[in-house]
Coordinates of C-alpha atoms in Angstrom, one line a residue:
Chain A
M615 CA 107.9 28.9 193.7
T616 CA 108.0 25.5 191.9
D617 CA 105.2 24.2 189.8
M618 CA 102.5 22.4 191.5
N619 CA 102.5 18.6 191.7
A620 CA 99.3 16.6 191.2
F621 CA 98.2 16.8 194.9
E622 CA 98.8 20.5 194.9
Q623 CA 96.7 20.8 191.8
Q624 CA 93.9 19.0 193.6
L625 CA 94.3 21.4 196.5
S626 CA 94.1 24.3 194.2
A627 CA 90.8 23.1 192.9
G628 CA 89.7 22.2 196.4
F629 CA 90.5 25.6 197.8
K630 CA 88.7 27.3 194.9
G631 CA 85.7 25.2 195.9
L632 CA 86.0 26.4 199.5
M633 CA 86.2 30.0 198.3
G634 CA 82.9 29.6 196.5
P635 CA 81.9 30.9 193.1
S636 CA 82.7 34.4 191.9
E637 CA 79.9 36.9 192.1
P638 CA 79.3 40.2 190.4
V639 CA 80.6 43.2 192.4
D640 CA 78.5 46.4 192.9
D641 CA 81.5 48.7 193.4
G642 CA 79.2 51.8 193.6
A643 CA 77.2 50.3 196.5
I644 CA 80.3 49.2 198.3
F645 CA 81.9 52.6 197.9
T646 CA 78.7 54.3 199.2
A647 CA 78.7 52.0 202.2
I648 CA 82.3 52.9 203.0
T649 CA 81.7 56.6 202.9
A650 CA 78.4 56.3 204.7
T651 CA 79.8 54.3 207.6
Q652 CA 83.0 56.3 207.8
S653 CA 83.0 57.8 211.3
P654 CA 85.0 60.9 212.0
A655 CA 87.6 58.7 213.7
W656 CA 88.4 57.1 210.3
R657 CA 89.3 60.4 208.7
V658 CA 92.6 62.1 208.8
R659 CA 91.5 65.2 210.7
P660 CA 92.4 68.4 208.8
L661 CA 95.2 70.2 210.4
F662 CA 93.3 73.4 210.0
S663 CA 89.6 74.1 209.5
A664 CA 87.2 76.8 210.3
T665 CA 85.6 75.1 213.3
R666 CA 88.9 73.9 214.6
F667 CA 90.4 77.2 214.2
V668 CA 87.9 78.7 216.6
V669 CA 88.1 75.9 219.1
A670 CA 91.8 75.7 218.9
G671 CA 92.1 79.4 219.3
I672 CA 90.3 79.1 222.7
I673 CA 92.5 76.3 223.7
V674 CA 95.6 78.2 222.7
A675 CA 94.4 81.2 224.8
L676 CA 94.2 78.9 227.8
V677 CA 97.1 76.6 227.5
G678 CA 99.4 78.1 225.0
G679 CA 99.8 77.7 221.3
F680 CA 101.1 74.3 221.2
L681 CA 97.9 72.4 220.7
L682 CA 97.1 73.8 217.3
S683 CA 99.3 71.2 215.7
G684 CA 97.1 68.7 214.0
V685 CA 96.8 65.0 214.7
L686 CA 96.8 62.2 212.3
T687 CA 94.2 59.8 213.6
T688 CA 94.7 56.2 213.0
P689 CA 92.3 54.0 214.9
D690 CA 93.8 50.8 213.5
D691 CA 97.5 51.2 213.9
D692 CA 98.3 47.5 213.6
Q693 CA 98.0 48.2 209.9
M694 CA 100.5 50.3 208.1
A695 CA 100.8 53.7 209.7
P696 CA 100.3 56.6 207.4
A697 CA 103.4 58.6 206.6
A698 CA 101.9 61.1 204.2
V699 CA 101.1 64.6 205.4
T700 CA 97.5 64.3 204.3
A701 CA 95.3 61.6 202.9
S702 CA 91.8 62.9 203.4
P703 CA 89.5 62.2 200.5
S704 CA 87.5 65.4 201.5
P705 CA 89.7 68.4 200.8
M706 CA 89.1 71.6 202.6
T707 CA 87.3 74.2 200.6
T708 CA 88.4 77.7 200.1
D709 CA 85.6 78.9 202.3
E710 CA 86.9 76.8 205.1
L711 CA 90.4 78.0 204.6
L712 CA 89.4 81.6 204.6
T713 CA 87.2 81.4 207.7
G714 CA 88.9 83.4 210.4
M715 CA 91.4 84.9 208.0
V716 CA 91.7 88.6 207.4
T717 CA 91.5 89.5 203.8
E718 CA 91.2 92.5 201.6
E719 CA 90.1 92.7 198.0
V720 CA 92.9 94.3 196.1
E721 CA 91.1 94.1 192.8
P722 CA 87.9 92.4 191.6
G723 CA 88.1 88.7 192.5
V724 CA 91.5 88.9 194.1
L725 CA 91.9 88.6 197.9
R726 CA 95.1 89.3 199.7
V727 CA 95.4 87.2 202.8
I728 CA 96.7 89.6 205.5
N729 CA 97.3 87.0 208.2
D730 CA 98.6 84.2 206.1
G731 CA 100.8 83.0 209.0
V732 CA 104.1 83.6 207.3
R733 CA 106.3 85.0 210.0
D734 CA 109.7 84.7 208.4
L735 CA 110.3 88.4 207.9
S736 CA 113.4 87.7 205.9
S737 CA 111.1 86.2 203.3
R738 CA 109.8 89.7 202.7
D739 CA 112.9 90.3 200.7
I740 CA 111.7 91.0 197.2
G741 CA 113.2 89.3 194.3
F742 CA 114.5 86.4 196.3
R743 CA 112.9 83.2 194.8
S744 CA 112.0 81.3 197.9
H745 CA 108.3 82.1 198.1
W746 CA 106.6 78.8 197.1
V747 CA 103.1 77.7 197.5
D748 CA 101.8 74.2 197.3
I749 CA 98.5 72.5 198.1
T750 CA 98.2 69.0 199.5
P751 CA 95.3 66.7 198.5
D752 CA 93.4 67.7 201.7
G753 CA 93.3 71.3 200.5
A754 CA 95.8 72.6 203.0
V755 CA 97.9 75.5 201.6
W756 CA 101.6 75.4 202.4
L757 CA 103.8 78.4 202.1
S758 CA 107.5 78.7 202.2
G759 CA 109.8 81.5 203.3
R760 CA 113.5 81.5 203.1
D761 CA 114.1 79.3 206.0
A762 CA 110.9 77.7 207.0
M763 CA 107.5 76.4 205.8
Y764 CA 104.1 77.4 207.1
R765 CA 100.6 76.2 206.8
L766 CA 98.1 78.9 205.9
G767 CA 96.7 80.4 209.0
D768 CA 98.4 78.0 211.3
E769 CA 100.6 78.9 214.3
A770 CA 103.2 76.3 213.7
T771 CA 106.5 76.8 211.9
F772 CA 108.3 74.1 210.1
P773 CA 111.9 75.0 209.7
V774 CA 113.7 73.6 206.7
S775 CA 116.4 71.2 207.8
D776 CA 119.9 72.3 208.0
D777 CA 121.2 74.7 205.4
S778 CA 118.7 74.0 202.7
G779 CA 117.7 77.6 202.3
W780 CA 115.4 77.4 199.3
P781 CA 112.7 74.8 199.7
Y782 CA 111.4 73.9 196.3
L783 CA 108.2 72.2 197.3
D784 CA 106.3 69.4 195.5
V785 CA 103.6 67.1 196.5
G786 CA 103.8 63.3 196.1
P787 CA 100.8 61.2 195.0
D788 CA 100.3 60.2 198.7
G789 CA 100.1 63.8 199.8
S790 CA 103.6 63.9 201.2
L791 CA 105.6 67.1 200.8
W792 CA 109.1 67.0 199.2
A793 CA 111.7 69.6 198.8
I794 CA 115.1 70.0 197.4
A795 CA 117.9 71.6 199.3
P796 CA 120.9 72.6 197.3
E797 CA 122.6 69.3 197.9
Y798 CA 120.0 66.8 198.9
I799 CA 116.3 65.8 198.9
Q800 CA 114.1 66.1 202.0
S801 CA 110.5 65.1 202.8
F802 CA 108.0 66.3 205.4
D803 CA 106.0 64.0 207.6
G804 CA 103.6 66.5 209.1
E805 CA 106.0 67.6 211.8
M806 CA 109.5 67.8 210.6
W807 CA 111.7 67.6 207.5
T808 CA 113.9 64.6 207.0
E809 CA 116.9 64.3 204.8
R810 CA 116.1 61.5 202.3
S811 CA 119.0 61.4 199.9
E812 CA 122.7 61.3 199.8
R813 CA 124.4 64.6 199.4
T814 CA 125.6 65.6 196.0
G815 CA 128.6 67.6 197.2
D816 CA 129.6 71.1 196.5
D817 CA 129.9 70.9 192.8
L818 CA 126.4 69.6 191.9
L819 CA 123.2 71.5 193.0
L820 CA 119.7 70.2 192.8
G821 CA 117.5 72.7 191.1
S822 CA 114.1 71.2 190.3
L823 CA 111.9 68.4 191.6
A824 CA 109.1 66.3 190.2
I825 CA 107.3 63.3 191.6
G826 CA 105.7 60.6 189.5
P827 CA 102.4 59.0 190.0
D828 CA 104.1 56.0 191.5
G829 CA 106.0 58.2 194.0
T830 CA 109.3 58.1 192.2
V831 CA 111.2 61.3 193.0
W832 CA 113.1 63.0 190.1
V833 CA 115.4 65.9 190.4
A834 CA 117.4 68.1 188.0
A835 CA 120.9 68.8 189.0
S836 CA 123.2 71.5 187.8
D837 CA 126.9 72.2 187.9
R838 CA 127.2 75.0 190.5
D839 CA 129.9 76.9 188.7
K840 CA 128.9 76.5 185.1
Y841 CA 125.2 77.2 185.2
C842 CA 124.0 78.7 188.4
S843 CA 124.2 82.2 189.7
Q844 CA 123.1 83.2 193.2
N845 CA 119.6 82.1 192.6
L846 CA 119.0 78.4 192.7
A847 CA 115.6 78.7 191.0
D848 CA 117.4 80.0 188.0
C849 CA 119.7 77.0 187.8
I850 CA 119.4 75.2 184.6
G851 CA 119.6 71.4 184.8
T852 CA 122.3 69.3 183.3
D853 CA 121.5 66.0 184.8
L854 CA 118.4 64.1 185.5
M855 CA 118.6 62.1 188.8
R856 CA 116.3 59.5 190.4
L857 CA 116.0 59.0 194.1
E858 CA 116.4 55.3 195.0
D859 CA 114.9 53.6 198.0
D860 CA 118.3 53.6 199.8
G861 CA 118.7 57.3 199.4
S862 CA 121.2 57.1 196.5
L863 CA 120.8 59.3 193.5
T864 CA 121.0 57.6 190.1
T865 CA 122.1 59.8 187.3
I866 CA 120.1 59.4 184.0
D867 CA 122.2 61.2 181.5
D868 CA 122.3 59.1 178.4
W869 CA 120.3 61.6 176.5
A870 CA 123.6 62.4 174.8
D871 CA 122.8 59.4 172.7
V872 CA 119.7 61.0 171.2
Y873 CA 120.8 64.6 171.5
E874 CA 124.2 65.9 170.4
G875 CA 125.9 68.3 172.7
D876 CA 124.9 69.8 176.0
V877 CA 121.3 69.9 176.8
A878 CA 120.2 72.1 179.6
Y879 CA 116.6 72.4 180.7
D880 CA 114.5 74.7 182.8
E881 CA 111.9 72.4 184.1
L882 CA 111.1 68.8 184.5
A883 CA 107.7 67.3 185.0
V884 CA 106.2 63.8 185.2
S885 CA 103.2 63.0 183.2
P886 CA 100.2 61.1 184.7
D887 CA 101.5 58.0 183.0
G888 CA 105.0 58.3 184.6
D889 CA 107.1 59.6 181.7
V890 CA 109.6 62.2 182.7
W891 CA 109.6 65.3 180.5
L892 CA 112.3 67.9 180.2
I893 CA 111.8 71.3 178.6
G894 CA 114.4 74.0 178.0
M895 CA 117.0 74.8 175.5
V896 CA 120.3 73.8 174.1
R897 CA 123.2 76.1 174.9
W898 CA 126.9 76.2 174.2
S899 CA 127.0 73.4 171.7
G900 CA 125.0 71.1 169.7
P901 CA 122.0 71.7 167.4
E902 CA 119.7 74.6 168.4
A903 CA 116.5 72.7 168.0
E904 CA 113.6 71.2 169.9
A905 CA 114.5 71.0 173.5
L906 CA 111.6 68.9 174.6
L907 CA 112.6 65.5 175.8
R908 CA 110.7 62.5 177.1
F909 CA 112.1 59.7 179.1
D910 CA 109.9 56.7 179.5
G911 CA 112.1 54.9 182.1
S912 CA 114.4 53.3 179.5
E913 CA 114.7 55.4 176.4
W914 CA 114.9 59.1 175.6
E915 CA 112.8 60.6 172.8
V916 CA 113.1 64.1 171.3
I917 CA 109.7 65.5 170.7
P918 CA 109.7 67.9 167.7
G919 CA 107.8 71.0 168.4
P920 CA 105.5 72.9 166.1
E921 CA 107.2 74.5 163.2
G922 CA 109.2 77.4 164.4
F923 CA 107.7 77.2 167.9
L924 CA 110.2 75.4 170.1
N925 CA 113.2 76.0 167.9
H926 CA 114.9 79.3 168.8
P927 CA 112.3 80.2 171.4
M928 CA 112.9 78.0 174.3
G929 CA 110.1 76.2 176.1
R930 CA 110.2 77.6 179.5
S931 CA 107.4 75.9 181.4
M932 CA 105.1 73.0 181.1
A933 CA 102.2 71.5 182.9
F934 CA 100.0 68.4 182.5
G935 CA 96.2 68.4 182.7
A936 CA 94.4 65.6 184.5
D937 CA 93.9 63.8 181.2
G938 CA 97.6 63.8 180.4
T939 CA 97.5 66.7 178.0
L940 CA 100.8 68.6 178.0
W941 CA 100.9 72.4 177.8
V942 CA 104.0 74.3 177.2
N943 CA 104.9 78.0 177.1
T944 CA 107.8 79.7 175.4
N945 CA 110.0 82.3 176.9
Y946 CA 110.9 84.3 173.8
P947 CA 109.3 84.7 170.4
A948 CA 111.1 83.6 167.3
E949 CA 113.4 86.2 165.8
D950 CA 111.6 86.5 162.5
D951 CA 108.0 86.1 163.6
W952 CA 107.2 86.7 167.2
R953 CA 103.7 85.6 166.7
V954 CA 104.6 82.0 166.6
G955 CA 105.4 82.1 170.3
G956 CA 102.9 81.6 173.0
L957 CA 101.1 78.5 174.2
A958 CA 101.0 75.1 172.7
R959 CA 99.2 71.9 173.6
F960 CA 100.6 68.5 172.9
D961 CA 98.1 65.7 172.3
D962 CA 100.3 62.8 171.3
P963 CA 101.4 62.8 168.6
G964 CA 100.5 66.4 167.5
W965 CA 100.8 70.0 168.6
T966 CA 98.2 72.7 168.6
A967 CA 99.6 76.2 168.9
F968 CA 97.7 79.1 170.5
T969 CA 98.7 82.6 169.5
E970 CA 97.1 86.0 169.4
A971 CA 94.6 84.8 167.0
D972 CA 93.3 82.5 169.7
G973 CA 93.1 85.2 172.3
V974 CA 96.6 84.9 173.8
Q975 CA 97.5 88.4 174.7
D976 CA 100.7 90.3 174.4
W977 CA 102.2 90.7 177.8
G978 CA 103.0 94.3 178.6
G979 CA 103.5 95.3 175.0
E980 CA 107.0 94.0 174.9
S981 CA 106.7 90.4 174.1
L982 CA 104.4 87.5 174.0
P983 CA 103.5 85.9 177.3
A984 CA 106.7 84.5 178.7
T985 CA 106.2 82.6 181.8
D986 CA 108.1 80.3 184.1
L987 CA 104.9 79.2 185.9
L988 CA 102.2 77.3 184.2
E989 CA 99.4 75.3 185.9
V990 CA 96.3 73.5 184.5
A991 CA 93.1 74.0 186.5
P992 CA 90.7 71.2 187.1
D993 CA 88.5 72.6 184.4
G994 CA 91.4 72.4 181.9
S995 CA 92.0 76.1 181.7
L996 CA 95.5 77.6 182.2
W997 CA 97.0 79.9 184.8
M998 CA 100.4 81.4 184.3
N999 CA 102.5 84.3 185.4
G1000 CA 104.2 86.8 183.1
A1001 CA 107.9 86.8 182.9
R1002 CA 109.1 89.9 181.3
D1003 CA 112.6 90.9 180.7
G1004 CA 113.8 88.1 182.8
D1005 CA 111.7 89.0 185.8
A1006 CA 108.5 87.3 186.8
C1007 CA 106.8 90.6 187.0
G1008 CA 104.0 90.4 184.4
G1009 CA 101.2 89.6 186.8
L1010 CA 99.0 86.6 186.5
A1011 CA 96.8 85.5 183.6
H1012 CA 94.0 83.0 183.0
Y1013 CA 93.3 81.5 179.6
D1014 CA 90.5 79.1 178.8
G1015 CA 91.2 78.7 175.1
T1016 CA 89.4 81.8 174.0
T1017 CA 89.4 84.3 176.8
W1018 CA 92.4 85.9 178.3
T1019 CA 92.0 87.5 181.8
S1020 CA 94.8 89.3 183.6
Y1021 CA 95.2 89.8 187.3
L1022 CA 97.5 91.6 189.7
G1023 CA 98.8 94.0 187.1
D1024 CA 102.6 94.1 187.0
S1025 CA 103.1 92.1 190.1
C1026 CA 106.0 89.7 190.5
V1027 CA 104.3 86.4 190.8
H1028 CA 106.7 84.0 192.6
D1029 CA 104.6 80.9 192.6
L1030 CA 101.0 79.7 192.1
A1031 CA 99.1 76.6 193.0
I1032 CA 95.6 75.4 192.2
A1033 CA 93.4 74.0 195.0
P1034 CA 91.1 71.0 194.5
D1035 CA 88.1 73.3 194.4
G1036 CA 89.7 75.4 191.6
S1037 CA 90.9 78.4 193.7
V1038 CA 94.2 79.8 192.6
W1039 CA 96.7 80.6 195.4
V1040 CA 99.5 83.0 194.6
R1041 CA 102.6 84.3 196.2
A1042 CA 103.4 87.7 194.7
T1043 CA 104.8 91.1 195.3
R1044 CA 102.6 93.9 194.1
Y1045 CA 103.8 97.2 192.8
G1046 CA 102.1 100.6 192.8
M1047 CA 101.8 103.0 189.9
D1048 CA 105.1 104.6 190.9
G1049 CA 106.9 101.2 190.7
V1050 CA 107.4 101.0 194.4
A1051 CA 106.6 97.7 196.0
L1052 CA 103.4 97.6 198.0
G1053 CA 104.7 95.7 201.0
G1054 CA 106.6 92.5 200.5
V1055 CA 105.7 89.0 199.3
D1056 CA 102.0 88.3 200.1
T1057 CA 99.5 85.5 199.6
Y1058 CA 96.6 86.0 197.3
V1059 CA 93.7 83.8 196.3
I1060 CA 91.5 84.0 193.3
R1061 CA 88.4 82.0 193.6
P1062 CA 86.6 80.2 190.8
E1063 CA 84.2 82.4 189.0
G1064 CA 81.1 82.9 191.0
G1065 CA 82.7 80.9 193.8
A1066 CA 81.7 77.7 192.1
T1067 CA 83.7 74.6 192.4
T1068 CA 85.1 73.4 189.1
Q1069 CA 85.4 69.8 190.1
Chain B
M1121 CA 101.1 57.2 173.9
A1122 CA 102.1 53.7 174.8
Q1123 CA 101.1 52.8 178.3
T1124 CA 101.8 49.6 180.2
A1125 CA 99.3 48.0 182.4
G1126 CA 101.6 48.5 185.3
R1127 CA 101.7 52.2 184.8
Q1128 CA 98.0 52.4 184.5
D1129 CA 97.6 50.5 187.7
A1130 CA 100.2 52.8 189.4
G1131 CA 98.2 55.8 188.2
L1132 CA 95.0 54.2 189.4
I1133 CA 96.4 53.6 192.8
A1134 CA 97.8 57.1 193.0
S1135 CA 94.5 58.6 192.0
A1136 CA 92.5 56.4 194.4
A1137 CA 94.9 57.3 197.2
A1138 CA 94.4 60.9 196.4
G1139 CA 90.6 60.5 196.9
D1140 CA 89.5 59.8 193.3
E1141 CA 86.2 57.9 193.8
I1142 CA 86.1 56.5 190.3
A1143 CA 89.6 55.1 190.6
F1144 CA 88.8 53.6 194.0
R1145 CA 85.7 52.0 192.6
R1146 CA 87.7 50.4 189.8
I1147 CA 90.0 48.9 192.4
I1148 CA 86.9 47.6 194.3
A1149 CA 85.5 46.1 191.2
A1150 CA 88.8 44.4 190.4
H1151 CA 89.5 42.9 193.9
H1152 CA 86.4 42.7 196.0
D1153 CA 85.3 39.3 194.9
D1154 CA 88.8 37.8 195.4
M1155 CA 89.0 39.3 198.9
R1156 CA 85.6 38.0 199.9
R1157 CA 86.2 34.5 198.6
V1158 CA 89.5 34.3 200.5
C1159 CA 87.8 35.3 203.7
Q1160 CA 85.0 32.9 203.0
A1161 CA 87.5 30.0 202.7
I1162 CA 89.3 31.0 205.8
S1163 CA 86.3 31.6 208.0
G1164 CA 83.8 29.3 206.4
D1165 CA 81.3 32.0 207.2
R1166 CA 79.7 34.2 204.5
T1167 CA 78.8 37.0 207.0
I1168 CA 82.2 37.2 208.4
A1169 CA 83.7 37.3 204.9
E1170 CA 81.5 40.2 203.9
E1171 CA 82.0 42.2 207.0
A1172 CA 85.8 41.6 206.8
V1173 CA 86.0 42.8 203.3
Q1174 CA 83.8 45.8 204.1
A1175 CA 86.2 46.7 206.9
A1176 CA 89.1 46.1 204.7
W1177 CA 87.9 48.7 202.2
L1178 CA 87.6 51.2 204.9
I1179 CA 91.2 50.7 205.7
A1180 CA 92.2 50.7 202.0
W1181 CA 90.4 53.9 201.5
K1182 CA 92.4 55.5 204.2
K1183 CA 95.8 53.9 203.7
L1184 CA 96.0 53.1 200.0
D1185 CA 98.9 55.5 199.8
K1186 CA 101.1 52.9 201.6
V1187 CA 100.9 50.6 198.6
H1188 CA 104.1 51.2 196.7
G1189 CA 103.5 49.9 193.2
P1190 CA 100.8 47.9 191.5
D1191 CA 102.5 44.5 192.3
Q1192 CA 101.7 45.1 195.9
L1193 CA 98.1 46.0 195.6
R1194 CA 96.5 42.6 195.3
P1195 CA 98.4 40.9 198.1
W1196 CA 98.1 44.0 200.3
L1197 CA 94.3 44.1 199.9
V1198 CA 93.9 40.4 200.5
S1199 CA 96.2 40.6 203.6
V1200 CA 94.1 43.4 205.0
A1201 CA 90.9 41.5 204.4
V1202 CA 92.4 38.3 206.0
N1203 CA 93.4 40.3 209.0
E1204 CA 90.0 41.7 209.4
A1205 CA 88.5 38.2 209.0
K1206 CA 90.8 36.8 211.7
K1207 CA 89.7 39.6 214.1
L1208 CA 86.1 38.9 213.5
M1209 CA 86.6 35.2 214.0
T1210 CA 88.3 35.9 217.3
K1211 CA 85.6 38.3 218.3
R1212 CA 82.8 35.8 217.5
R1213 CA 84.5 33.1 219.5
R1214 CA 84.8 35.3 222.5
Q1215 CA 81.3 36.6 222.3
A1216 CA 79.4 33.3 221.9
D1217 CA 81.9 30.6 222.3
H1218 CA 81.1 30.0 218.7
Q1219 CA 83.0 27.3 217.0
L1220 CA 83.5 28.6 213.6
A1221 CA 82.4 27.0 210.5
T1222 CA 81.2 23.7 211.9
D1223 CA 78.3 24.0 209.5
V1224 CA 79.3 22.5 206.3
S1225 CA 75.9 22.3 204.8
G1226 CA 76.8 25.0 202.2
L1227 CA 79.5 22.8 200.8
P1228 CA 78.6 20.1 198.2
G1229 CA 78.9 16.6 199.6
G1230 CA 81.0 13.9 198.0
V1231 CA 84.1 14.2 196.0
D1232 CA 84.4 17.5 194.1
P1233 CA 84.8 16.5 190.4
A1234 CA 87.1 19.4 189.8
S1235 CA 89.5 18.5 192.5
G1236 CA 89.0 14.9 193.3
I1237 CA 88.8 15.9 196.9
D1238 CA 85.7 15.8 199.1
L1239 CA 85.3 19.5 200.0
V1240 CA 83.8 18.6 203.4
D1241 CA 86.9 16.6 204.2
L1242 CA 89.1 19.4 203.0
W1243 CA 87.3 21.9 205.1
T1244 CA 87.3 19.6 208.1
A1245 CA 91.1 19.3 207.8
V1246 CA 91.6 23.0 207.1
R1247 CA 89.5 24.3 210.0
R1248 CA 91.8 22.4 212.5
M1249 CA 94.6 24.6 211.3
D1250 CA 95.7 28.0 212.6
P1251 CA 93.9 30.9 210.8
D1252 CA 97.3 32.1 209.5
D1253 CA 97.9 28.7 208.0
R1254 CA 94.5 28.6 206.5
A1255 CA 95.1 32.0 205.0
L1256 CA 98.5 31.0 203.6
L1257 CA 97.0 27.9 201.9
T1258 CA 94.1 29.8 200.5
M1259 CA 96.2 32.6 199.1
R1260 CA 98.6 30.0 197.6
Y1261 CA 96.2 27.5 196.2
G1262 CA 92.9 29.4 196.0
M1263 CA 94.3 32.7 194.8
G1264 CA 97.5 31.3 193.1
F1265 CA 99.7 33.8 194.8
D1266 CA 103.4 33.4 194.0
S1267 CA 106.1 33.6 196.6
S1268 CA 106.7 37.3 196.2
E1269 CA 103.0 38.0 196.7
L1270 CA 102.8 35.7 199.7
A1271 CA 105.8 37.6 201.1
I1272 CA 104.0 40.9 200.8
A1273 CA 100.8 39.5 202.2
T1274 CA 102.4 37.7 205.2
G1275 CA 105.5 39.7 205.9
K1276 CA 107.6 36.6 205.9
T1277 CA 110.5 35.6 203.6
P1278 CA 109.8 33.5 200.5
A1279 CA 112.1 30.8 202.0
A1280 CA 110.1 30.7 205.2
I1281 CA 106.9 30.6 203.2
R1282 CA 108.0 27.7 201.1
Q1283 CA 109.0 25.7 204.2
R1284 CA 105.7 26.4 205.9
L1285 CA 103.7 25.5 202.9
K1286 CA 105.5 22.2 202.5
R1287 CA 104.7 21.2 206.0
L1288 CA 101.0 22.3 205.6
V1289 CA 100.7 20.4 202.4
D1290 CA 102.2 17.3 203.9
R1291 CA 99.8 17.6 206.8
L1292 CA 96.8 18.0 204.5
R1293 CA 97.9 15.0 202.4
E1294 CA 98.0 12.9 205.5
D1295 CA 94.7 14.1 206.9
L1296 CA 92.9 13.7 203.6
S1297 CA 94.2 10.2 203.1
H1298 CA 92.9 9.2 206.6
D1299 CA 89.5 10.9 206.2

């Protein structure tokens, strides 16, 4: 728009006069007024809650199971319509989620949810990494089987589109659910999955997904023949790709400029400030050094790890706390000193390593805790699984900086997610003393100590 | 760690959309006064302006997730508030056959020293216009929105906006020269 002429400058001053003077804003009072006047019709009704479960159960008994599906209420649809799965500022609590559920306490503090709603019997296959759990901002717990997704306790089934097979779930900042199929990205609008990207073709598989705070969707891609076996979750990325608005996938692979040779990574994550982080290792060629990379949207940066920490032992998983603190865990200890492995916290620009001296425990007597799952709770403490001998069968552990607490023995923990109220939801296969699996993949919940909310 | 303002705003929006009260209050603090003042200029009515902005915050609280990027936030919020103001203006007219903003006692008489324009004359000319035109002029000249922000706020193309603004400015120039 061109610069203003003299008359327009007069108009500018004139309209500012019509607008009146600026006044101080009491944002607290305004926010209170919003929440106080917010009628139920303004809220996105939870798709599942204790009360609705009972009421809906009666309705289902009368007219069939169709009406349990939730409704997104939008009293003012001349504005933009919501597309996210959930947007409620009042997340469901664990108490609400568990009302009407049948549970058993398998060990102190750990409940197995018997009627979790997962009906894909094929997902009972053990060792098949398709058992994800994610939690949307409204507190709803989403579970995946091999071919479909389920909402905890709900009657509905949400088949994954086409031939995707392994829905790697992630939640966008707007509460939308996203997943990767082997060859494309899909999103979930509350009722169905929609293909959102171009297809990569047979030679390139998508293996990991992370969504930035601005909603940008990032995926890791792998060469099918070179790096992947039968298990997509084990694919190691070779390309970073960004989903564009038109569904195309832009390859961001110029890390070769800062890192010689092939770089392959196990996980990508997006920090609260939007940087994309890759953690993993270097194989096949190039220096065997720090494999922690940060991409700020234009340039790559290699982040040196603590001395001896991320060199030979590869970083295997990472997670960000709400304050942006990065936590990483290594898969294997260093050859000459296994005690340098473990957990490390990155507070730009420095590292703090946590080893046995800090309470980090040896996992199963064979190695330091090696995980491929790491999450930061609202109170800043860590939850992780134990990956031993290449299998995620070291149970679950909680570490608050000083105290290490183990759960679920030698179970294979397939995925974990932390609810807004601090509860930890887990998909795992438990094993008995004789090494025989106790059932199949089940859903477990560990509530915050004393049932208190950590937020 | 270096952060840009844009990233911080993006994070703020995302946090607020996810239900973070503190983040949402920061957005309120940053934009409430502008929204109220635009509605005040369009309606000429303080009560309508305050009610419109309050209603707009309810909508924003629920639908902030539809804002894709920090550049959209300000025009989106203002457009929601303007829409609410227009609804209230229509409602008041229907309820009481109320001619909006005929009371100009709140405006200073005489030529405004800052603009060289008599604000009563300006308001008299502006209130003859369609509310959408009032909103467009206020956002452009009162808020200083550029063409991209106006496009977001109005849903029209920048070219159409420029054409419409030129006609409105020509009309105002003529009206003010006659008053």
